[in-house]
Coordinates of C-alpha atoms and ligand atoms in Angstrom, one line a residue:
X1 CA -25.8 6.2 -15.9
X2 CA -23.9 5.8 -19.4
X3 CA -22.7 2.1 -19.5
X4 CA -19.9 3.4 -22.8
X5 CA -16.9 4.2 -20.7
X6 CA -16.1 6.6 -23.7
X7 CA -19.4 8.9 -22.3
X8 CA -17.9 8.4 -18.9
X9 CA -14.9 9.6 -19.6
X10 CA -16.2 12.3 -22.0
X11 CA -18.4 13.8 -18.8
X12 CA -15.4 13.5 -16.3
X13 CA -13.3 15.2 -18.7
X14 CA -15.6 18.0 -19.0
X15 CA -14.3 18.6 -15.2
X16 CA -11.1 17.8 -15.4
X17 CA -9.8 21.2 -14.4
X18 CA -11.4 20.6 -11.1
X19 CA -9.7 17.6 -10.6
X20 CA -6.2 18.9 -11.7
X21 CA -6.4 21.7 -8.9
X22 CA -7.6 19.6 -6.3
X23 CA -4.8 17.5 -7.3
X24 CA -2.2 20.7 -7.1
X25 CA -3.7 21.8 -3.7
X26 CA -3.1 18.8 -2.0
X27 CA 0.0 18.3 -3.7
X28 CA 1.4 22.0 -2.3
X29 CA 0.3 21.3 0.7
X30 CA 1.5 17.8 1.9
X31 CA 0.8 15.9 5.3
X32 CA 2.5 12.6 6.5
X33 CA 0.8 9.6 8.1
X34 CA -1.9 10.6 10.4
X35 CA -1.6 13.9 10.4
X36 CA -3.3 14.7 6.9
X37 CA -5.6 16.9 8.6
X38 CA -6.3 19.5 5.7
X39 CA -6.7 17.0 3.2
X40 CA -9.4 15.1 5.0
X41 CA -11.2 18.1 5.5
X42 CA -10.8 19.5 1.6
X43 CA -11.8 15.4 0.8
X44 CA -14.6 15.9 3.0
X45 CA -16.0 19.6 2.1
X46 CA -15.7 18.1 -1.6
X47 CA -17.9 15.3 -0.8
X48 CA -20.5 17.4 1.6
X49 CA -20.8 19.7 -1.4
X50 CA -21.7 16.8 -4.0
X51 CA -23.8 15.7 -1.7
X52 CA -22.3 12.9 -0.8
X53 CA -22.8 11.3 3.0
X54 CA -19.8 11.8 5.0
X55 CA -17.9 10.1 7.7
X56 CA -14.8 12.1 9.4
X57 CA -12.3 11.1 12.0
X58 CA -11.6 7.0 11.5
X59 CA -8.4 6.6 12.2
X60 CA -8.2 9.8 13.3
X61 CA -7.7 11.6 9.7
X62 CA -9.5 9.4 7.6
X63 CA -12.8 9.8 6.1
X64 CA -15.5 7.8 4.5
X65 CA -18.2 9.1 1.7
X66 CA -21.3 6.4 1.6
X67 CA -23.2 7.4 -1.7
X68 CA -26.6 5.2 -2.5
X69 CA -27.6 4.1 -5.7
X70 CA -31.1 5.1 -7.3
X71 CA -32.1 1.9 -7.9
X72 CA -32.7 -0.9 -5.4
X73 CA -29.5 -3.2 -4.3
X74 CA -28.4 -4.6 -1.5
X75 CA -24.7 -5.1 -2.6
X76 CA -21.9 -2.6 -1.6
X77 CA -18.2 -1.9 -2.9
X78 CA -15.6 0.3 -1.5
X79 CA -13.2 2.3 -3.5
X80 CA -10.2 3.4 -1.7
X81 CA -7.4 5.9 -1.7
X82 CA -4.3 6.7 0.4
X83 CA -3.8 10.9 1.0
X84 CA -0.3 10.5 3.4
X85 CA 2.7 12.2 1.7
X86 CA 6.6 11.6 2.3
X87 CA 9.2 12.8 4.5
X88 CA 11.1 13.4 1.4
X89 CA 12.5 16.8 0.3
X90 CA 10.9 17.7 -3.4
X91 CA 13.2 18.9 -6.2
X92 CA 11.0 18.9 -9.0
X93 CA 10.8 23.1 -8.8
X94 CA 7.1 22.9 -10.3
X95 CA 5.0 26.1 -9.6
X96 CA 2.8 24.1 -7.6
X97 CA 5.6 21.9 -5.4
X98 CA 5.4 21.6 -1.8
X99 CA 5.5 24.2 0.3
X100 CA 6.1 22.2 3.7
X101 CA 9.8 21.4 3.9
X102 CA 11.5 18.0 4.4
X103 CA 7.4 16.3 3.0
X104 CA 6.3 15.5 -0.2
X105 CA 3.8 14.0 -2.4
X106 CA 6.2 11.2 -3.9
X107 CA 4.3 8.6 -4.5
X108 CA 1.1 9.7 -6.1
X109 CA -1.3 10.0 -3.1
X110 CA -2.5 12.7 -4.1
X111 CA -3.6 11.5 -7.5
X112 CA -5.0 8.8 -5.5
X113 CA -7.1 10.8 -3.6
X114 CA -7.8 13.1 -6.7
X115 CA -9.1 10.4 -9.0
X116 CA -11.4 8.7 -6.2
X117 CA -13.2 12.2 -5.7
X118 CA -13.3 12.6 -9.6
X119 CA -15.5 9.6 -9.3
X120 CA -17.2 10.3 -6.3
X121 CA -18.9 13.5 -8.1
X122 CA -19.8 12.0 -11.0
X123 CA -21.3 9.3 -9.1
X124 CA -23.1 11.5 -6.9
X125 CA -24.7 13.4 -10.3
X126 CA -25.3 10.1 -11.7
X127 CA -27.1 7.6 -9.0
X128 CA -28.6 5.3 -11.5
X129 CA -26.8 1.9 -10.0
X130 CA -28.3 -0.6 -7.5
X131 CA -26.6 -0.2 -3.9
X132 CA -23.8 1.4 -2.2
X133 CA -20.5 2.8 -2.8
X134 CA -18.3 3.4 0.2
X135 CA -15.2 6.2 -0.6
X136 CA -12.6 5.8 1.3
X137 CA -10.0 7.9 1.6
X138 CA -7.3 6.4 3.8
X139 CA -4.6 8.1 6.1
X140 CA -0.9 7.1 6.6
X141 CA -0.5 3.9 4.0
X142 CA 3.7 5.0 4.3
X143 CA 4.5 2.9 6.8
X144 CA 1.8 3.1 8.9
X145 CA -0.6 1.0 8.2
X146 CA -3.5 3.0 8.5
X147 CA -5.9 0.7 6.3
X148 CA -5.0 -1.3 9.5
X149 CA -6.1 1.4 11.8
X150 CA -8.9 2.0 9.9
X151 CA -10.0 -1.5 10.1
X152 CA -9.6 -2.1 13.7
X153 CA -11.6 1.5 14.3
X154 CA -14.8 -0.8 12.4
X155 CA -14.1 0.3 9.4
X156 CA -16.3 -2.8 7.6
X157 CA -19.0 -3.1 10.4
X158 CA -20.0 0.7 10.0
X159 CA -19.4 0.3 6.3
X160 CA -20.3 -3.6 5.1
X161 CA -19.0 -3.9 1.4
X162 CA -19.5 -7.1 -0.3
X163 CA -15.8 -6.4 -2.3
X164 CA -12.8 -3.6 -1.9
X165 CA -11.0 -2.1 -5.0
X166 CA -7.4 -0.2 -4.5
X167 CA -5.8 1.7 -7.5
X168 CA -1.9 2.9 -7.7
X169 CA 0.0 4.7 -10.0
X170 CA 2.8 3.0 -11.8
X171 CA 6.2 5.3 -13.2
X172 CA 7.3 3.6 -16.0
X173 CA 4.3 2.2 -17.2
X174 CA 2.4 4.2 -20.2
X175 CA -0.1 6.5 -20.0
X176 CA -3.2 4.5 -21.1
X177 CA -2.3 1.7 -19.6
X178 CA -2.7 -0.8 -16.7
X179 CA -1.2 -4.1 -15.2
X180 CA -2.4 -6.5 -12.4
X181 CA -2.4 -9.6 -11.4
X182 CA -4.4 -12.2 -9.5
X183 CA -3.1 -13.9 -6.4
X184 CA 0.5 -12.3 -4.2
X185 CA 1.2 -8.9 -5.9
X186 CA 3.4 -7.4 -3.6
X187 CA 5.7 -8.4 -0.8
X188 CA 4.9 -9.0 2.8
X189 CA 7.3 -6.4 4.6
X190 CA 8.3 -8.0 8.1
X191 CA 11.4 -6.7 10.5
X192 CA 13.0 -9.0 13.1
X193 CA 15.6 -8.6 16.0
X194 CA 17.9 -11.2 17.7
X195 CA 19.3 -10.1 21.3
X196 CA 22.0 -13.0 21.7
X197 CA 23.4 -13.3 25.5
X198 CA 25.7 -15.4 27.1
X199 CA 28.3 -14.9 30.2
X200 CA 31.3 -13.1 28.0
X201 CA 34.1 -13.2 29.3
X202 CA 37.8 -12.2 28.9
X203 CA 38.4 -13.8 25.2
X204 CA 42.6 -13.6 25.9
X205 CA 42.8 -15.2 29.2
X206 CA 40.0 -17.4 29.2
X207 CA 37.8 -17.7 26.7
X208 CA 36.7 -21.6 28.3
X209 CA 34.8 -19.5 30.8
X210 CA 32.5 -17.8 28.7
X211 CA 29.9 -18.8 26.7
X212 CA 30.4 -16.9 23.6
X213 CA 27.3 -15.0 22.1
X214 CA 29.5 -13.4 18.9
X215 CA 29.9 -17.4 17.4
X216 CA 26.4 -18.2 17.7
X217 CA 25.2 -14.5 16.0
X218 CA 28.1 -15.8 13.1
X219 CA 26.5 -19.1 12.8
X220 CA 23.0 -17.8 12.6
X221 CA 23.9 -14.9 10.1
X222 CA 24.9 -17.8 7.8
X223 CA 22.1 -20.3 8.7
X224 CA 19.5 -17.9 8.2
X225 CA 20.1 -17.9 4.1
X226 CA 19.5 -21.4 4.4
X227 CA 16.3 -20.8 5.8
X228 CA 15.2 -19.5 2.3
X229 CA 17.5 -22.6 0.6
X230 CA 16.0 -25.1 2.2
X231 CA 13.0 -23.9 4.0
X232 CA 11.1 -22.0 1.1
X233 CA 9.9 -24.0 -1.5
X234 CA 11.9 -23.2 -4.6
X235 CA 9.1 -22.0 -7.0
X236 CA 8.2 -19.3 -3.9
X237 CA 9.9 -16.0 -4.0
X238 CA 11.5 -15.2 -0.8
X239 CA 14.2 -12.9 1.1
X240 CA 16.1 -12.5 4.6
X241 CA 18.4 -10.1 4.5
X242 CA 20.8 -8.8 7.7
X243 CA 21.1 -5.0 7.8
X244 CA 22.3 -4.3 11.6
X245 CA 25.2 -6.0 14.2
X246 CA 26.5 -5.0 17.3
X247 CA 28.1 -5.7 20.0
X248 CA 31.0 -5.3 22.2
X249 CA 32.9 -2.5 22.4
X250 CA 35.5 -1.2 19.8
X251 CA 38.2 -0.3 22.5
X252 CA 37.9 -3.5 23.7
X253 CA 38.6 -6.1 21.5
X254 CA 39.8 -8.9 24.0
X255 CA 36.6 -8.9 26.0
X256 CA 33.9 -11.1 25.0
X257 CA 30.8 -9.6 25.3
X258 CA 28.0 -10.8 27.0
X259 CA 25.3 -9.8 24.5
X260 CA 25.4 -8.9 20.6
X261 CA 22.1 -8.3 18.1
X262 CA 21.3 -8.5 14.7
X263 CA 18.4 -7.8 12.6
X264 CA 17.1 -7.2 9.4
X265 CA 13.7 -7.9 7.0
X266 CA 12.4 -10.4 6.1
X267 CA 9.8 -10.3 2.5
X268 CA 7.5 -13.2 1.4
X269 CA 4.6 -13.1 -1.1
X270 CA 2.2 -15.7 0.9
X271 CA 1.2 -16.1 4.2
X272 CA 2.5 -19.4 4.6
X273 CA 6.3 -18.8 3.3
X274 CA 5.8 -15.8 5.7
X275 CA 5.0 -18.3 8.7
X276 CA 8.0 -20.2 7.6
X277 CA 9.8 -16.8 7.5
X278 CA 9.5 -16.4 11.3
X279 CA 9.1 -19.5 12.5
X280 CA 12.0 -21.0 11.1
X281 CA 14.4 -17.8 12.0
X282 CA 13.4 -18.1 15.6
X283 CA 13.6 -22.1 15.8
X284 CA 17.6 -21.6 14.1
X285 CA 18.4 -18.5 16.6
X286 CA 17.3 -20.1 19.3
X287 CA 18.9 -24.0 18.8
X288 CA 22.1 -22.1 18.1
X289 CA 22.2 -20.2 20.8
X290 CA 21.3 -23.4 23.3
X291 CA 24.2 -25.6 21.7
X292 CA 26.9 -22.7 22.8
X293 CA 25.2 -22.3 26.2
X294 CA 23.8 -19.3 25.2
X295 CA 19.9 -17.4 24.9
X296 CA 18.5 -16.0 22.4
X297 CA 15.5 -13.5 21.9
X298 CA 13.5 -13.1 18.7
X299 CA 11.7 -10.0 18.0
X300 CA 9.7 -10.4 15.0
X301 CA 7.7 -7.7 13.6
X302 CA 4.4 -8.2 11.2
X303 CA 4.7 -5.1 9.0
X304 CA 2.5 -5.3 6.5
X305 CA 1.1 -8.6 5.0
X306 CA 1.3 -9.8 1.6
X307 CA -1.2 -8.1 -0.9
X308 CA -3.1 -10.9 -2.4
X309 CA -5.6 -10.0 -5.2
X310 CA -9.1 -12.0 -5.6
X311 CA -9.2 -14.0 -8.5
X312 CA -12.5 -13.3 -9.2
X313 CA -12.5 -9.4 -8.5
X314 CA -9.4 -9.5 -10.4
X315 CA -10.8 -10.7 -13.4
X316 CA -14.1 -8.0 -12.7
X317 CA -11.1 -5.0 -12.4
X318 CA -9.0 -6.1 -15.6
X319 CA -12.1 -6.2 -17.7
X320 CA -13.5 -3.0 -16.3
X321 CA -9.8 -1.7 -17.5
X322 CA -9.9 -3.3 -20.8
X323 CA -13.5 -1.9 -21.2
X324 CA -12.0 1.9 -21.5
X325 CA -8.9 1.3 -22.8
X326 CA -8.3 -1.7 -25.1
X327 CA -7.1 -5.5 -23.5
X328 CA -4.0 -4.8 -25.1
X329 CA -3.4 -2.5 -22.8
X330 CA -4.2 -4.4 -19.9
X331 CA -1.4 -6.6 -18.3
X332 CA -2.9 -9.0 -16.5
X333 CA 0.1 -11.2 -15.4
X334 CA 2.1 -8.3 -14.4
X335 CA 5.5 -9.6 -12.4
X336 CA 5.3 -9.3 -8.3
X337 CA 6.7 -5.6 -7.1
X338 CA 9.0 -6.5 -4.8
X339 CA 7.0 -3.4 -2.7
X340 CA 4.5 -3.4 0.2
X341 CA 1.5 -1.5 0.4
X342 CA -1.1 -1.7 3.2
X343 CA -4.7 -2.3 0.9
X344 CA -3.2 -6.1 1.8
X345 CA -5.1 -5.2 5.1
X346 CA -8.4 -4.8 3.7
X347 CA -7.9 -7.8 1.1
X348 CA -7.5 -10.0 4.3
X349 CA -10.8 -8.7 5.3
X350 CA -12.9 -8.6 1.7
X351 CA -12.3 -9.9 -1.3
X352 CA -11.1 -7.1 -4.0
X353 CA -8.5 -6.5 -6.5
X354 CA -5.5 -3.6 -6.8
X355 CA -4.5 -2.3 -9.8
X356 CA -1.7 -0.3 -11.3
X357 CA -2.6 2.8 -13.7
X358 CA 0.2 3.6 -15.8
X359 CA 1.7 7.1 -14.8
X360 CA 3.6 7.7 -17.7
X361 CA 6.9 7.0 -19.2
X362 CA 9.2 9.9 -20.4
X363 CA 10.3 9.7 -24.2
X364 CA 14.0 8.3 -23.4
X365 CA 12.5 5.5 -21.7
X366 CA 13.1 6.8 -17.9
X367 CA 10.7 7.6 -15.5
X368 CA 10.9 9.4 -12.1
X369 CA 10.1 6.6 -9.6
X370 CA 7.9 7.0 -6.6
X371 CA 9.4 8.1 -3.7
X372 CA 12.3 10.5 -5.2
X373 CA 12.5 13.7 -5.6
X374 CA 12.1 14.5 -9.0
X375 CA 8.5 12.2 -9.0
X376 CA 5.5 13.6 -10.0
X377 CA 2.0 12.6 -10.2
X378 CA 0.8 12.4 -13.8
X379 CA -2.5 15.0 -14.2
X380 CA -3.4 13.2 -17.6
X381 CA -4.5 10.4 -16.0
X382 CA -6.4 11.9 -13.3
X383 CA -10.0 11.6 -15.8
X384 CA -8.9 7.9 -17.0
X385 CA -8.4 7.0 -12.9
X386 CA -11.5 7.9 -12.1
X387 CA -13.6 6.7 -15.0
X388 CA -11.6 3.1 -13.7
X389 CA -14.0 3.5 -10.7
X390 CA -17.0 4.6 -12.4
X391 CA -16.7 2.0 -14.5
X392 CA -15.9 -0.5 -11.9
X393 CA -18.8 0.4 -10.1
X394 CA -21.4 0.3 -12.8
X395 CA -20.0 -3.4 -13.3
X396 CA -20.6 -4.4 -9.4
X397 CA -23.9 -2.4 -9.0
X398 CA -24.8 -2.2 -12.3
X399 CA -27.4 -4.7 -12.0
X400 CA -30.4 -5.3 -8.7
X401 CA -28.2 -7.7 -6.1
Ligands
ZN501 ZN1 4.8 5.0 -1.3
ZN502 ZN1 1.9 4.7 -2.6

């Protein structure tokens, strides 16, 4: 196996084409969280026809190529992309847009998937590395959490890997280029619901015989940014935010009802600010609520953790980057994305390192952003994604482990 990135990239290019129209057919034909049912089985007849080993059906659409190295190694990595697409309606009017109305392919994963089977055949023509690559192709990162899915369906027991490697585009960011950072890289995504109750009561005649649930949910809407003023330590990024009330009815403005709700999100970047997170808006709803006689009940929803990159597989990614295209062009203290992304999953679970691949930036300056409309997956980079993973893996198997 070439060790010059340049001869990588040089032999990927020389199939480039391939990759492009893969990328085109998924992206005409997109499928949403658990149901990308003709991509995993174009991802799998790809890797049955490079002769790769091939797992369907974990997590019900996702699937899992296992390649061994030519030379003897007991160490293993896995490379992963997402294939889900968006309930979004495309507007870009390209010749090869979707043709499934209301879903769409904004936010890349079909680059994603692209650039990991770009790798996965030259690695399959070129076996000289010590050990095992797992390819996994994930289902339903868009809320979803299908890495989670994935893991709980023995994902690393049926496929040990001694490190785990994500890759994402990045709109606004130049072709050529990438950005990561060690430690919390994107936000921990968490929902919660308080159900206030208390007698009600008629609020004109006699408002002393109720206990009043609409003063405690006003008193906890206001102590809850507190939690983040005085709860978080300042230096930690952190955000509650209220996005739904109710209660009562409109018609009825001199009753006072016996129940109201609020909710909202709640975003961290660590897993102990996010224990403070819920702890500390259940311990405030609930001691409000028993001063005014009243109950309260927390619903607090885990969404997706934190994604926390490795320190050590972070520096192993940003060098493997720099290798192929200059560290200049490598941004290794990128700023947190206030975003969440499910590889946070499989970082709980391995130690491994995400990166973002620049996607392009248009010559004004703008970019289309994931998740509009008007976004597109940028084919250039399709060859420079997936000599990232060659690359990578020659550095983790490159030598007997
Ligand atoms: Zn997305
Ligand atoms: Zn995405």
């Amino acid at each position: 196996m070439p060790t010059d990135p340049k001869d990588i990239l040089a032999a990927i290019k020389a199939y480039e084409d391939e990759l492009i129209a893969i990328r085109r057919d998924i992206h005409a034909h997109p499928e949403t969280g658990f149901e990308e049912v003709r991509t995993a089985a174009l991802v799998a007849e790809k890797l049955r026809s490079w002769g790769v080993e091939t797992h369907e059906g974990i997590a019900k659409t996702g699937v899992v190529g296992t390649l061994k190295g030519n030379r003897p190694g007991q160490r293993a990595v896995a490379l992963r992309a997402d294939m889900d697409a968006l309930f979004i309606e495309e507007k870009t009017g390209l010749p090869y847009a979707s043709t499934v109305p209301g879903k769409m392919h904004a936010c890349g994963h079909d680059g994603h998937t692209a650039m990991l089977l770009g790798a996965a055949r030259y690695l399959a023509e070129n076996r000289d590395f010590a050990g095992t690559v797992h390819f996994i192709f994930q289902p339903a990162e868009e809320g979803l959490g299908g890495a989670r899915v994935m893991i709980e369906e023995g994902l690393f027991d049926r496929f040990p890997a001694d490190a785990v490697y994500g890759m994402h585009n990045n709109p606004g960011r130049a072709v050529g280029e990438f950005g990561i950072r060690p430690g919390p890289m994107m936000a921990a995504s968490d929902s919660w619901t308080v159900t206030f109750g208390g007698t009600g009561g008629h609020g004109g005649s006699a408002p002393h015989l109720a206990t009043d649930p609409t003063m405690v949910m006003a008193q906890f809407i206001l102590a809850a940014q507190a939690i983040v003023g005085r709860n978080v330590p300042p230096v930690e990024p952190a955000v509650i935010s209220v996005g739904h009330v109710s209660g009562g009815a409109i018609g009825s403005p001199n009753i006072i009802p016996s129940e109201v709700v609020v909710a909202g999100t709640a975003r961290s970047y660590s897993p102990k600010v996010r224990d403070t997170l819920e702890r500390r808006l259940r311990e405030v709803a609930e001691g409000l609520a028993a001063t005014s006689g009243c109950t309260a009940a927390m619903h607090y929803q885990r969404r997706y953790p934190p994604l926390v990159n490795h320190a050590e597989q972070t520096a192993i990614a940003a060098g493997v980057a720099a290798s192929i295209v200059g560290a200049d062009k490598v941004d290794t203290a990128m700023p947190m994305r206030t975003g969440a992304e499910d590889f946070s999953f499989m970082l709980e679970k391995k130690p491994g390192a995400f990166i973002f691949i620049g996607n392009g930036v248009k010559p004004d300056g703008s970019s289309h952003y994931v998740h509009t409309p008007l976004y597109d997956f940028n084919d250039e980079i399709l060859a420079l994604g997936a000599t990232y993973w060659v690359t990578l893996v020659g550095q983790e198997l490159g030598v007997e482990g």
